[in-house]
Amino acid sequence: MANKISITVNGKMHTAEVEARTLLVDFIREHLSLTGTHIGCDTSSCGACTIHMDGKAIKSCTVLAVQADGSELTTVEGLSKNGELHPMQEGFREEHGLQCGFCTPGMMMAATDLLKRNPSPSEHEIREALEGNFCRCTGYHNIVKSIQYAAGKMNGATA
Amino acid sequence: MIPNTFEYKRAGSVEEAIGMLGGDAQILGGGHSLIPALKLRLNAPGALVDISKITSLQSINDNEKSITVGAGVTHAAIASDAVLAEHCPMMGQAACEIGDIQVRNMGTIGGSIAHADPAADWPAVLLATDANVIIQSSGGKRTVDIDQFFKGFYETALEEGEIITSISIPKTAFNRHSTYVKFKQPASRFALVGCAAAVEMDGGIVKSARIGLTGVAESAYRPMSVESALTGKPLNAETIDAAVQNVTEGVSVMSDHYASEKYRTHLAHVFVKRALKNLI
Ligand SMILES: Cc1cc2nc3c(=O)[nH]c(=O)nc-3n(C[C@H](O)[C@H](O)[C@H](O)COP(=O)(O)OP(=O)(O)OC[C@H]3O[C@@H](n4cnc5c(N)ncnc54)[C@H](O)[C@@H]3O)c2cc1C
Ligand code: FES
Ligand code: FES
């Protein structure tokens, strides 16, 4: 049975008809063609599908599209503004925070969520906040440095 | 992985949700136990009644003698709640050890105890708090003592058509002096063993103790022999070591490829000791 949903994604409202069983990640990738949000494990473990729903990091492979009806979502495509990289994206580029890039969108969404709650996290706090995100190639060292770079830049910008 | 088809109904109030239940409809809380099960097709309800948008289920209320935690309060909201941190520190400590931040932003305390996973954290913590579970159905409201709530492997006192609306945590001396420690299964972060301990002290002597253990048996339980062995004694390394001797008495200890029965039993001893030593 089709369900009508309205979801704001990266500031733009989308209305669609979906089956109740459609996963939010599939709605984002297949219906909206926003393929930056990845599916790594499909079992809520790897964090590659992390997006923000109403300002909070969630795993979109474990949420139904109908649950997000009326919500505001941000995906990795929503990070950059006016063609300028978000400090987090810049950090991952500058500090070599990625190799294959598969985990990167989820990492950046988890990391921007952390900086919203805690603008100046310690290294330990960064590592804890990435508990739900796996990287199978870069190793976490450069990812942590990328997030520290972003935190420094974002704090500089608001100071 | 795609679940079987089902109908989706969003409830605006508890009364509306109760009206929507019936047949093969099932409650959807945060979905972080149910959706994985639907994806694996371990479960195929005809309809899901989404209670996650019911605002009356989402508050933490500070009453004179208790704190009422709405069934729809997320683990993340409990982790950062100042009233619970003051009156029942083991709640916040357990909340921030659940899964990861993404899971904590979706999963709810009501969903967790309704699901009653043998390795979930809340059952152990709530047993130690001496909580009451408030339940509503078309027949009205009832209150279940937490000691009567968990019935076995994924089994609770909940009947068909019932919704947990809140959990009431008494403001007691033992809850103010409480702690939660956990040995995580490294992949899932569920508890291989988790121990909640709450102890009321009176002039250096244990007046009362409540302990909840999860991950050990098919359902969370209170190791009563440990509680009674401590009562009336000072709390120190010797009394604790002596008290934990029979921590798995009366339960059948689980065994799987992460932890054999022997290893789990060992962990149960170690983690009950650690929890109690935190309270010295
Ligand atoms: C990757 C991952 C890691 C996790 N790690 C941990 C962990 O370390 N420790 C831990 O304890 N848990 C862990 N969990 C489980 C998590 O805490 C779940 O959120 C929780 O077990 C279920 O809560 P929910 O709100 O998501 O319930 P749902 O999944 O929506 O529902 C679960 C069950 O409860 C019923 N239900 C829901 N709400 C109510 C209600 N108010 N009244 C009556 N019945 C209701 C549903 O019908 C269903 O049967 C993890 C989950 C994931 C995906
Ligand atoms: S794809 Fe969602 S957590 Fe791995
Ligand atoms: S960069 Fe390849 S998985 Fe992280």
Short mmCIF file of C-alpha atoms and ligand atoms in Angstrom, two decimals:
data_model
loop_
_atom_site.label_atom_id
_atom_site.label_comp_id
_atom_site.label_asym_id
_atom_site.label_seq_id
_atom_site.Cartn_x
_atom_site.Cartn_y
_atom_site.Cartn_z
CA MET A 1 0.00 0.00 0.00
CA ALA A 2 1.39 3.40 -0.98
CA ASN A 3 2.03 6.00 1.68
CA LYS A 4 2.37 9.66 0.81
CA ILE A 5 5.34 11.28 2.52
CA SER A 6 6.83 14.78 2.58
CA ILE A 7 10.44 15.05 3.62
CA THR A 8 12.77 18.04 3.47
CA VAL A 9 16.19 16.93 2.31
CA ASN A 10 19.08 19.39 2.32
CA GLY A 11 16.59 22.26 2.46
CA LYS A 12 14.42 21.04 -0.40
CA MET A 13 10.98 19.54 0.17
CA HIS A 14 10.23 16.24 -1.57
CA THR A 15 6.83 14.60 -1.76
CA ALA A 16 6.61 10.97 -2.82
CA GLU A 17 4.59 7.80 -2.58
CA VAL A 18 6.44 4.91 -1.00
CA GLU A 19 5.70 1.44 0.30
CA ALA A 20 5.69 1.31 4.09
CA ARG A 21 8.62 -1.12 4.00
CA THR A 22 10.88 1.22 2.01
CA LEU A 23 14.02 1.92 4.03
CA LEU A 24 15.00 5.55 4.37
CA VAL A 25 18.42 4.87 2.83
CA ASP A 26 16.77 3.34 -0.24
CA PHE A 27 14.41 6.30 -0.52
CA ILE A 28 17.39 8.67 -0.43
CA ARG A 29 19.43 6.70 -2.95
CA GLU A 30 16.79 5.33 -5.31
CA HIS A 31 14.00 7.91 -5.23
CA LEU A 32 16.06 11.06 -4.71
CA SER A 33 19.20 9.81 -6.50
CA LEU A 34 21.35 11.13 -3.67
CA THR A 35 23.89 8.34 -3.77
CA GLY A 36 26.39 9.93 -1.39
CA THR A 37 24.71 8.06 1.44
CA HIS A 38 26.20 4.56 1.24
CA ILE A 39 25.01 1.13 2.28
CA GLY A 40 27.86 -0.81 3.83
CA CYS A 41 26.39 -3.52 6.01
CA ASP A 42 22.63 -3.03 5.89
CA THR A 43 22.57 -4.29 9.50
CA SER A 44 22.98 -1.06 11.55
CA SER A 45 26.63 -1.80 12.23
CA CYS A 46 28.93 0.17 9.91
CA GLY A 47 27.56 3.73 9.88
CA ALA A 48 28.10 4.28 6.12
CA CYS A 49 24.42 5.25 5.85
CA THR A 50 24.61 7.93 8.58
CA ILE A 51 22.58 11.07 7.91
CA HIS A 52 21.01 13.70 10.15
CA MET A 53 17.29 13.48 10.87
CA ASP A 54 15.92 16.58 12.61
CA GLY A 55 19.46 17.49 13.56
CA LYS A 56 20.56 14.13 14.95
CA ALA A 57 22.83 11.47 13.48
CA ILE A 58 20.98 8.26 12.64
CA LYS A 59 21.59 5.14 10.55
CA SER A 60 19.23 5.43 7.60
CA CYS A 61 19.34 1.68 6.88
CA THR A 62 17.45 1.14 10.15
CA VAL A 63 14.72 3.74 9.68
CA LEU A 64 11.68 3.48 7.42
CA ALA A 65 11.04 6.28 4.94
CA VAL A 66 7.54 6.63 6.40
CA GLN A 67 9.03 7.27 9.86
CA ALA A 68 10.81 10.30 8.40
CA ASP A 69 7.58 11.80 7.01
CA GLY A 70 7.54 15.44 8.12
CA SER A 71 11.23 15.43 9.08
CA GLU A 72 14.19 17.46 7.92
CA LEU A 73 17.15 15.47 6.71
CA THR A 74 20.70 16.41 5.87
CA THR A 75 22.79 14.05 3.77
CA VAL A 76 26.45 14.41 2.84
CA GLU A 77 25.37 16.32 -0.28
CA GLY A 78 23.96 19.00 2.02
CA LEU A 79 27.27 19.78 3.73
CA SER A 80 28.82 22.06 1.13
CA LYS A 81 27.19 25.45 0.61
CA ASN A 82 27.41 27.53 -2.58
CA GLY A 83 30.05 25.31 -4.11
CA GLU A 84 32.37 25.70 -1.12
CA LEU A 85 33.49 22.67 0.80
CA HIS A 86 32.31 22.32 4.38
CA PRO A 87 35.28 22.51 6.81
CA MET A 88 34.75 18.80 7.50
CA GLN A 89 35.13 17.96 3.81
CA GLU A 90 38.17 20.20 3.61
CA GLY A 91 39.62 18.47 6.68
CA PHE A 92 39.26 15.01 5.13
CA ARG A 93 41.00 16.28 1.98
CA GLU A 94 43.82 18.08 3.82
CA GLU A 95 44.52 15.35 6.36
CA HIS A 96 44.11 12.36 4.02
CA GLY A 97 41.06 11.16 5.92
CA LEU A 98 40.06 8.73 3.18
CA GLN A 99 41.38 6.09 0.88
CA CYS A 100 38.55 4.30 -0.94
CA GLY A 101 36.03 6.80 0.39
CA PHE A 102 33.30 4.29 1.09
CA CYS A 103 32.94 5.13 4.78
CA THR A 104 33.62 8.84 4.30
CA PRO A 105 30.08 10.25 3.96
CA GLY A 106 28.99 8.43 7.13
CA MET A 107 32.16 9.51 8.94
CA MET A 108 31.57 13.14 8.02
CA MET A 109 27.93 13.04 9.10
CA ALA A 110 28.83 11.44 12.44
CA ALA A 111 31.64 13.96 12.88
CA THR A 112 29.54 17.04 12.07
CA ASP A 113 26.95 15.74 14.55
CA LEU A 114 29.70 15.50 17.19
CA LEU A 115 30.95 19.05 16.57
CA LYS A 116 27.41 20.36 16.95
CA ARG A 117 27.20 18.81 20.43
CA ASN A 118 30.83 19.38 21.34
CA PRO A 119 32.69 22.00 19.25
CA SER A 120 36.10 21.25 20.79
CA PRO A 121 36.27 17.49 21.37
CA SER A 122 39.38 15.76 22.70
CA GLU A 123 40.94 13.01 20.61
CA HIS A 124 39.31 10.48 22.91
CA GLU A 125 35.89 12.06 22.48
CA ILE A 126 36.30 11.99 18.70
CA ARG A 127 37.18 8.31 18.77
CA GLU A 128 34.18 7.58 21.01
CA ALA A 129 31.85 9.48 18.70
CA LEU A 130 32.97 7.30 15.78
CA GLU A 131 32.02 4.14 17.68
CA GLY A 132 29.25 3.44 15.17
CA ASN A 133 31.31 4.06 12.03
CA PHE A 134 33.75 1.59 10.49
CA CYS A 135 36.58 2.32 8.12
CA ARG A 136 38.21 -0.72 6.56
CA CYS A 137 41.12 1.03 4.87
CA THR A 138 42.31 4.45 6.06
CA GLY A 139 42.55 3.55 9.70
CA TYR A 140 41.09 5.98 12.15
CA HIS A 141 44.21 8.03 12.73
CA ASN A 142 43.83 10.38 9.78
CA ILE A 143 40.07 10.49 10.20
CA VAL A 144 40.58 11.82 13.72
CA LYS A 145 43.05 14.40 12.39
CA SER A 146 40.56 15.45 9.71
CA ILE A 147 37.93 16.07 12.37
CA GLN A 148 40.40 18.00 14.51
CA TYR A 149 41.20 20.13 11.44
CA ALA A 150 37.48 20.83 10.92
CA ALA A 151 36.95 21.65 14.60
CA GLY A 152 39.88 24.08 14.53
CA LYS A 153 38.63 25.77 11.40
CA MET A 154 35.01 25.99 12.59
CA ASN A 155 36.04 27.40 15.97
CA GLY A 156 38.31 29.90 14.26
CA ALA A 157 35.42 30.99 12.06
CA THR A 158 33.09 31.64 14.97
CA ALA A 159 35.67 33.13 17.37
CA MET B 1 17.43 -6.53 2.94
CA ILE B 2 13.80 -5.57 2.52
CA PRO B 3 11.09 -6.40 5.04
CA ASN B 4 7.84 -8.11 4.11
CA THR B 5 4.96 -5.78 3.31
CA PHE B 6 2.98 -4.22 6.13
CA GLU B 7 0.69 -1.32 6.72
CA TYR B 8 2.07 1.76 8.52
CA LYS B 9 -0.06 3.76 10.96
CA ARG B 10 1.21 6.75 12.87
CA ALA B 11 -0.46 7.39 16.22
CA GLY B 12 -0.86 10.89 17.62
CA SER B 13 -1.79 9.80 21.14
CA VAL B 14 -1.66 6.71 23.34
CA GLU B 15 -5.45 6.28 23.02
CA GLU B 16 -5.19 6.43 19.24
CA ALA B 17 -2.33 3.90 19.28
CA ILE B 18 -4.36 1.49 21.45
CA GLY B 19 -7.23 1.78 18.96
CA MET B 20 -4.88 0.93 16.09
CA LEU B 21 -3.52 -2.22 17.77
CA GLY B 22 -5.25 -5.54 17.36
CA GLY B 23 -5.03 -8.22 14.72
CA ASP B 24 -1.42 -8.68 13.76
CA ALA B 25 -0.43 -5.06 14.35
CA GLN B 26 2.74 -4.37 16.29
CA ILE B 27 4.06 -1.30 18.05
CA LEU B 28 6.97 0.54 16.43
CA GLY B 29 9.08 2.53 18.89
CA GLY B 30 12.55 3.59 17.78
CA GLY B 31 12.66 0.57 15.49
CA HIS B 32 16.18 -0.40 16.47
CA SER B 33 15.30 -3.91 17.47
CA LEU B 34 12.17 -4.33 15.37
CA ILE B 35 13.42 -3.07 11.98
CA PRO B 36 16.51 -5.33 11.98
CA ALA B 37 14.15 -8.25 12.78
CA LEU B 38 11.77 -7.23 9.97
CA LYS B 39 14.68 -7.01 7.54
CA LEU B 40 15.77 -10.53 8.46
CA ARG B 41 12.11 -11.56 8.16
CA LEU B 42 12.23 -13.03 11.64
CA ASN B 43 9.05 -11.12 12.22
CA ALA B 44 6.29 -10.13 9.78
CA PRO B 45 3.49 -8.10 11.38
CA GLY B 46 0.57 -7.00 9.22
CA ALA B 47 0.76 -3.44 10.49
CA LEU B 48 3.10 -1.22 12.45
CA VAL B 49 1.69 1.36 14.83
CA ASP B 50 4.32 4.09 15.13
CA ILE B 51 4.27 5.58 18.64
CA SER B 52 7.50 7.53 18.22
CA LYS B 53 5.72 10.81 17.49
CA ILE B 54 3.52 10.73 20.63
CA THR B 55 4.94 13.65 22.61
CA SER B 56 3.36 12.58 25.93
CA LEU B 57 5.63 9.50 25.89
CA GLN B 58 8.79 11.54 25.47
CA SER B 59 9.28 13.44 28.70
CA ILE B 60 11.22 12.82 31.88
CA ASN B 61 9.25 14.20 34.84
CA ASP B 62 10.75 15.04 38.21
CA ASN B 63 8.10 14.24 40.85
CA GLU B 64 8.38 14.47 44.61
CA LYS B 65 9.15 10.80 45.24
CA SER B 66 9.95 9.45 41.80
CA ILE B 67 11.14 10.26 38.32
CA THR B 68 8.86 9.22 35.50
CA VAL B 69 10.63 8.36 32.28
CA GLY B 70 8.32 8.20 29.25
CA ALA B 71 8.52 4.93 27.30
CA GLY B 72 9.46 6.88 24.17
CA VAL B 73 12.45 8.64 25.72
CA THR B 74 15.58 7.81 23.73
CA HIS B 75 18.77 6.40 25.21
CA ALA B 76 20.51 9.64 24.15
CA ALA B 77 18.01 11.79 26.07
CA ILE B 78 18.54 9.68 29.22
CA ALA B 79 22.32 9.92 28.80
CA SER B 80 22.17 13.70 29.06
CA ASP B 81 19.42 14.12 31.68
CA ALA B 82 20.53 16.09 34.76
CA VAL B 83 17.74 14.92 37.11
CA LEU B 84 18.52 11.25 36.49
CA ALA B 85 22.25 11.96 36.80
CA GLU B 86 21.62 13.30 40.29
CA HIS B 87 19.06 10.79 41.55
CA CYS B 88 20.09 7.66 39.69
CA PRO B 89 23.54 7.89 38.11
CA MET B 90 23.49 4.30 36.81
CA MET B 91 20.78 5.32 34.32
CA GLY B 92 22.98 7.83 32.50
CA GLN B 93 26.01 5.56 32.75
CA ALA B 94 24.10 2.71 31.12
CA ALA B 95 22.49 4.94 28.49
CA CYS B 96 25.77 6.17 27.08
CA GLU B 97 27.11 2.62 26.81
CA ILE B 98 24.28 1.46 24.54
CA GLY B 99 25.34 0.79 20.93
CA ASP B 100 26.60 4.02 19.39
CA ILE B 101 25.27 7.58 19.16
CA GLN B 102 23.18 6.79 16.07
CA VAL B 103 21.47 3.92 17.90
CA ARG B 104 21.02 6.02 21.04
CA ASN B 105 19.32 8.76 19.03
CA MET B 106 16.60 6.34 17.86
CA GLY B 107 16.23 3.55 20.43
CA THR B 108 13.89 4.01 23.39
CA ILE B 109 13.81 2.67 26.93
CA GLY B 110 10.24 1.38 26.50
CA GLY B 111 11.16 -0.48 23.32
CA SER B 112 14.18 -2.01 24.99
CA ILE B 113 12.31 -3.50 27.95
CA ALA B 114 9.38 -4.62 25.78
CA HIS B 115 11.87 -6.45 23.56
CA ALA B 116 13.69 -7.95 26.60
CA ASP B 117 16.84 -9.02 24.81
CA PRO B 118 18.84 -11.17 27.27
CA ALA B 119 21.88 -8.95 26.60
CA ALA B 120 20.15 -5.56 26.76
CA ASP B 121 21.27 -3.02 29.35
CA TRP B 122 17.99 -1.51 30.61
CA PRO B 123 16.58 -4.71 32.14
CA ALA B 124 19.55 -4.98 34.54
CA VAL B 125 19.45 -1.29 35.41
CA LEU B 126 15.70 -1.14 36.00
CA LEU B 127 15.79 -4.26 38.19
CA ALA B 128 18.35 -2.48 40.36
CA THR B 129 16.27 0.73 40.52
CA ASP B 130 13.14 -1.04 41.86
CA ALA B 131 11.14 0.63 39.08
CA ASN B 132 7.48 0.33 38.24
CA VAL B 133 6.36 -0.14 34.64
CA ILE B 134 3.18 1.74 33.73
CA ILE B 135 1.15 0.01 31.06
CA GLN B 136 -2.00 1.08 29.22
CA SER B 137 -4.54 -0.78 27.10
CA SER B 138 -8.20 -0.47 26.15
CA GLY B 139 -8.94 -1.95 29.58
CA GLY B 140 -7.22 0.93 31.39
CA LYS B 141 -3.92 1.37 33.16
CA ARG B 142 -1.94 -1.03 35.29
CA THR B 143 1.39 -0.92 37.08
CA VAL B 144 3.81 -3.83 37.07
CA ASP B 145 6.62 -4.11 39.58
CA ILE B 146 9.88 -4.51 37.65
CA ASP B 147 10.55 -7.72 39.60
CA GLN B 148 7.46 -9.20 37.93
CA PHE B 149 8.08 -7.75 34.45
CA PHE B 150 10.79 -9.94 32.88
CA LYS B 151 9.53 -13.48 32.42
CA GLY B 152 12.25 -15.19 30.40
CA PHE B 153 13.98 -15.25 27.02
CA TYR B 154 12.48 -12.22 25.15
CA GLU B 155 9.43 -12.66 27.36
CA THR B 156 7.72 -10.06 29.53
CA ALA B 157 4.50 -9.49 31.45
CA LEU B 158 3.11 -7.41 28.53
CA GLU B 159 -0.17 -8.69 27.16
CA GLU B 160 -1.54 -8.21 23.69
CA GLY B 161 -2.86 -4.71 23.02
CA GLU B 162 -0.80 -3.17 25.83
CA ILE B 163 1.57 -0.22 25.54
CA ILE B 164 4.23 0.70 28.06
CA THR B 165 3.67 4.41 28.68
CA SER B 166 6.33 5.12 31.30
CA ILE B 167 8.75 3.77 33.83
CA SER B 168 8.74 5.19 37.33
CA ILE B 169 12.06 5.30 39.15
CA PRO B 170 11.78 5.84 42.92
CA LYS B 171 13.96 8.54 44.45
CA THR B 172 15.79 6.43 47.01
CA ALA B 173 19.12 6.48 48.79
CA PHE B 174 20.21 3.33 46.93
CA ASN B 175 19.43 4.84 43.52
CA ARG B 176 21.44 7.94 44.37
CA HIS B 177 24.40 5.68 45.15
CA SER B 178 24.41 3.50 42.05
CA THR B 179 26.61 2.48 39.14
CA TYR B 180 26.58 0.47 35.91
CA VAL B 181 29.51 -1.43 34.43
CA LYS B 182 29.52 -3.51 31.29
CA PHE B 183 31.74 -5.82 29.31
CA LYS B 184 30.77 -5.21 25.69
CA GLN B 185 30.45 -7.79 22.99
CA PRO B 186 32.96 -6.04 20.73
CA ALA B 187 30.95 -6.15 17.51
CA SER B 188 27.38 -5.47 18.63
CA ARG B 189 28.26 -3.53 21.79
CA PHE B 190 25.47 -5.36 23.63
CA ALA B 191 26.44 -6.60 27.08
CA LEU B 192 28.33 -9.86 27.31
CA VAL B 193 27.84 -9.09 30.96
CA GLY B 194 26.42 -5.92 32.45
CA CYS B 195 25.94 -5.17 36.13
CA ALA B 196 23.91 -2.42 37.77
CA ALA B 197 24.39 -1.97 41.50
CA ALA B 198 22.63 0.35 43.94
CA VAL B 199 23.57 0.41 47.61
CA GLU B 200 22.18 2.36 50.54
CA MET B 201 24.78 2.92 53.25
CA ASP B 202 24.05 3.78 56.88
CA GLY B 203 26.96 4.65 59.11
CA GLY B 204 29.42 2.64 57.00
CA ILE B 205 27.12 -0.40 56.88
CA VAL B 206 25.09 -1.62 53.89
CA LYS B 207 21.45 -0.98 54.73
CA SER B 208 20.13 -2.36 51.46
CA ALA B 209 21.52 -3.39 48.10
CA ARG B 210 19.90 -4.07 44.73
CA ILE B 211 21.85 -5.62 41.88
CA GLY B 212 20.76 -6.33 38.30
CA LEU B 213 22.71 -8.58 35.95
CA THR B 214 22.26 -8.87 32.20
CA GLY B 215 23.91 -10.99 29.52
CA VAL B 216 24.40 -13.90 31.88
CA ALA B 217 21.14 -15.82 31.85
CA GLU B 218 18.18 -15.98 29.47
CA SER B 219 16.73 -12.96 31.18
CA ALA B 220 18.18 -10.22 33.38
CA TYR B 221 17.97 -11.13 37.08
CA ARG B 222 18.84 -10.02 40.59
CA PRO B 223 21.48 -12.16 42.32
CA MET B 224 19.65 -12.16 45.62
CA SER B 225 22.35 -14.09 47.46
CA VAL B 226 24.81 -11.27 46.79
CA GLU B 227 22.32 -8.62 47.92
CA SER B 228 21.57 -10.39 51.19
CA ALA B 229 25.22 -11.31 51.88
CA LEU B 230 26.14 -7.63 51.78
CA THR B 231 23.30 -6.35 53.91
CA GLY B 232 24.41 -5.44 57.39
CA LYS B 233 28.11 -5.53 56.46
CA PRO B 234 30.59 -2.79 55.66
CA LEU B 235 31.33 -2.41 51.93
CA ASN B 236 34.95 -3.34 51.31
CA ALA B 237 37.04 -5.68 49.18
CA GLU B 238 36.64 -8.61 51.60
CA THR B 239 32.89 -8.35 52.07
CA ILE B 240 32.42 -7.93 48.32
CA ASP B 241 34.64 -10.90 47.43
CA ALA B 242 32.76 -13.05 49.92
CA ALA B 243 29.33 -11.86 48.78
CA VAL B 244 29.75 -12.57 45.05
CA GLN B 245 30.55 -16.27 45.50
CA ASN B 246 27.09 -17.43 44.42
CA VAL B 247 26.28 -14.76 41.84
CA THR B 248 24.94 -17.26 39.27
CA GLU B 249 23.07 -19.37 41.81
CA GLY B 250 19.64 -20.42 40.57
CA VAL B 251 20.11 -19.35 36.93
CA SER B 252 21.24 -21.26 33.89
CA VAL B 253 24.26 -19.42 32.46
CA MET B 254 24.21 -18.89 28.67
CA SER B 255 26.92 -20.17 26.42
CA ASP B 256 27.68 -19.11 22.85
CA HIS B 257 30.68 -18.63 20.60
CA TYR B 258 31.51 -15.29 22.21
CA ALA B 259 31.60 -16.59 25.75
CA SER B 260 31.38 -20.11 27.14
CA GLU B 261 29.37 -20.79 30.27
CA LYS B 262 32.56 -20.88 32.30
CA TYR B 263 33.85 -17.58 30.93
CA ARG B 264 30.47 -15.85 31.38
CA THR B 265 30.29 -17.07 34.95
CA HIS B 266 33.77 -15.66 35.53
CA LEU B 267 32.76 -12.33 33.94
CA ALA B 268 29.66 -12.18 36.11
CA HIS B 269 31.83 -12.43 39.24
CA VAL B 270 34.29 -9.84 37.96
CA PHE B 271 31.67 -7.31 36.91
CA VAL B 272 29.55 -7.55 40.05
CA LYS B 273 32.74 -6.97 42.03
CA ARG B 274 33.73 -4.01 39.87
CA ALA B 275 30.31 -2.42 40.21
CA LEU B 276 30.29 -2.83 43.99
CA LYS B 277 33.86 -1.59 44.34
CA ASN B 278 32.83 1.56 42.45
CA LEU B 279 30.44 2.23 45.32
CA ILE B 280 32.94 1.89 48.19
C1 LIG C 1 23.69 -1.57 16.18
C2 LIG C 1 22.86 -1.72 17.42
C3 LIG C 1 23.49 -1.78 18.65
C4 LIG C 1 22.74 -1.91 19.83
N1 LIG C 1 23.40 -1.98 21.01
C5 LIG C 1 22.68 -2.13 22.15
C6 LIG C 1 23.34 -2.20 23.43
O1 LIG C 1 24.56 -2.09 23.54
N2 LIG C 1 22.56 -2.37 24.54
C7 LIG C 1 21.19 -2.45 24.47
O2 LIG C 1 20.55 -2.58 25.50
N3 LIG C 1 20.55 -2.35 23.29
C8 LIG C 1 21.26 -2.20 22.14
N4 LIG C 1 20.59 -2.11 20.94
C9 LIG C 1 19.10 -2.19 20.92
C10 LIG C 1 18.52 -0.82 21.06
O3 LIG C 1 18.74 -0.33 22.36
C11 LIG C 1 17.03 -0.79 20.74
O4 LIG C 1 16.72 0.54 20.53
C12 LIG C 1 16.08 -1.29 21.80
O5 LIG C 1 16.38 -2.61 22.15
C13 LIG C 1 14.63 -1.28 21.30
O6 LIG C 1 14.06 -0.02 21.41
P1 LIG C 1 13.25 0.63 20.21
O7 LIG C 1 12.63 1.86 20.73
O8 LIG C 1 14.16 0.79 19.05
O9 LIG C 1 12.12 -0.46 19.96
P2 LIG C 1 11.52 -1.11 18.65
O10 LIG C 1 12.59 -1.77 17.87
O11 LIG C 1 10.67 -0.14 17.94
O12 LIG C 1 10.59 -2.21 19.31
C14 LIG C 1 11.11 -3.36 19.97
C15 LIG C 1 9.95 -4.19 20.48
O13 LIG C 1 9.27 -3.54 21.53
C16 LIG C 1 7.91 -3.26 21.20
N5 LIG C 1 7.64 -1.92 21.74
C17 LIG C 1 8.32 -0.76 21.44
N6 LIG C 1 7.87 0.25 22.23
C18 LIG C 1 6.91 -0.28 23.02
C19 LIG C 1 6.07 0.29 24.05
N7 LIG C 1 6.15 1.56 24.43
N8 LIG C 1 5.17 -0.54 24.65
C20 LIG C 1 5.09 -1.85 24.32
N9 LIG C 1 5.86 -2.43 23.36
C21 LIG C 1 6.75 -1.64 22.71
C22 LIG C 1 7.82 -3.41 19.71
O14 LIG C 1 6.55 -3.82 19.30
C23 LIG C 1 8.88 -4.47 19.43
O15 LIG C 1 8.37 -5.73 19.68
C24 LIG C 1 21.31 -1.97 19.75
C25 LIG C 1 20.67 -1.87 18.52
C26 LIG C 1 21.42 -1.75 17.36
C27 LIG C 1 20.70 -1.64 16.06
S1 FES C 2 24.53 0.43 6.08
FE1 FES C 2 23.52 1.34 7.76
S2 FES C 2 24.87 0.96 9.36
FE2 FES C 2 25.84 -0.11 7.74
S1 FES C 3 38.22 5.03 3.37
FE1 FES C 3 37.81 3.03 2.68
S2 FES C 3 36.48 2.31 4.24
FE2 FES C 3 37.15 4.16 5.03
#
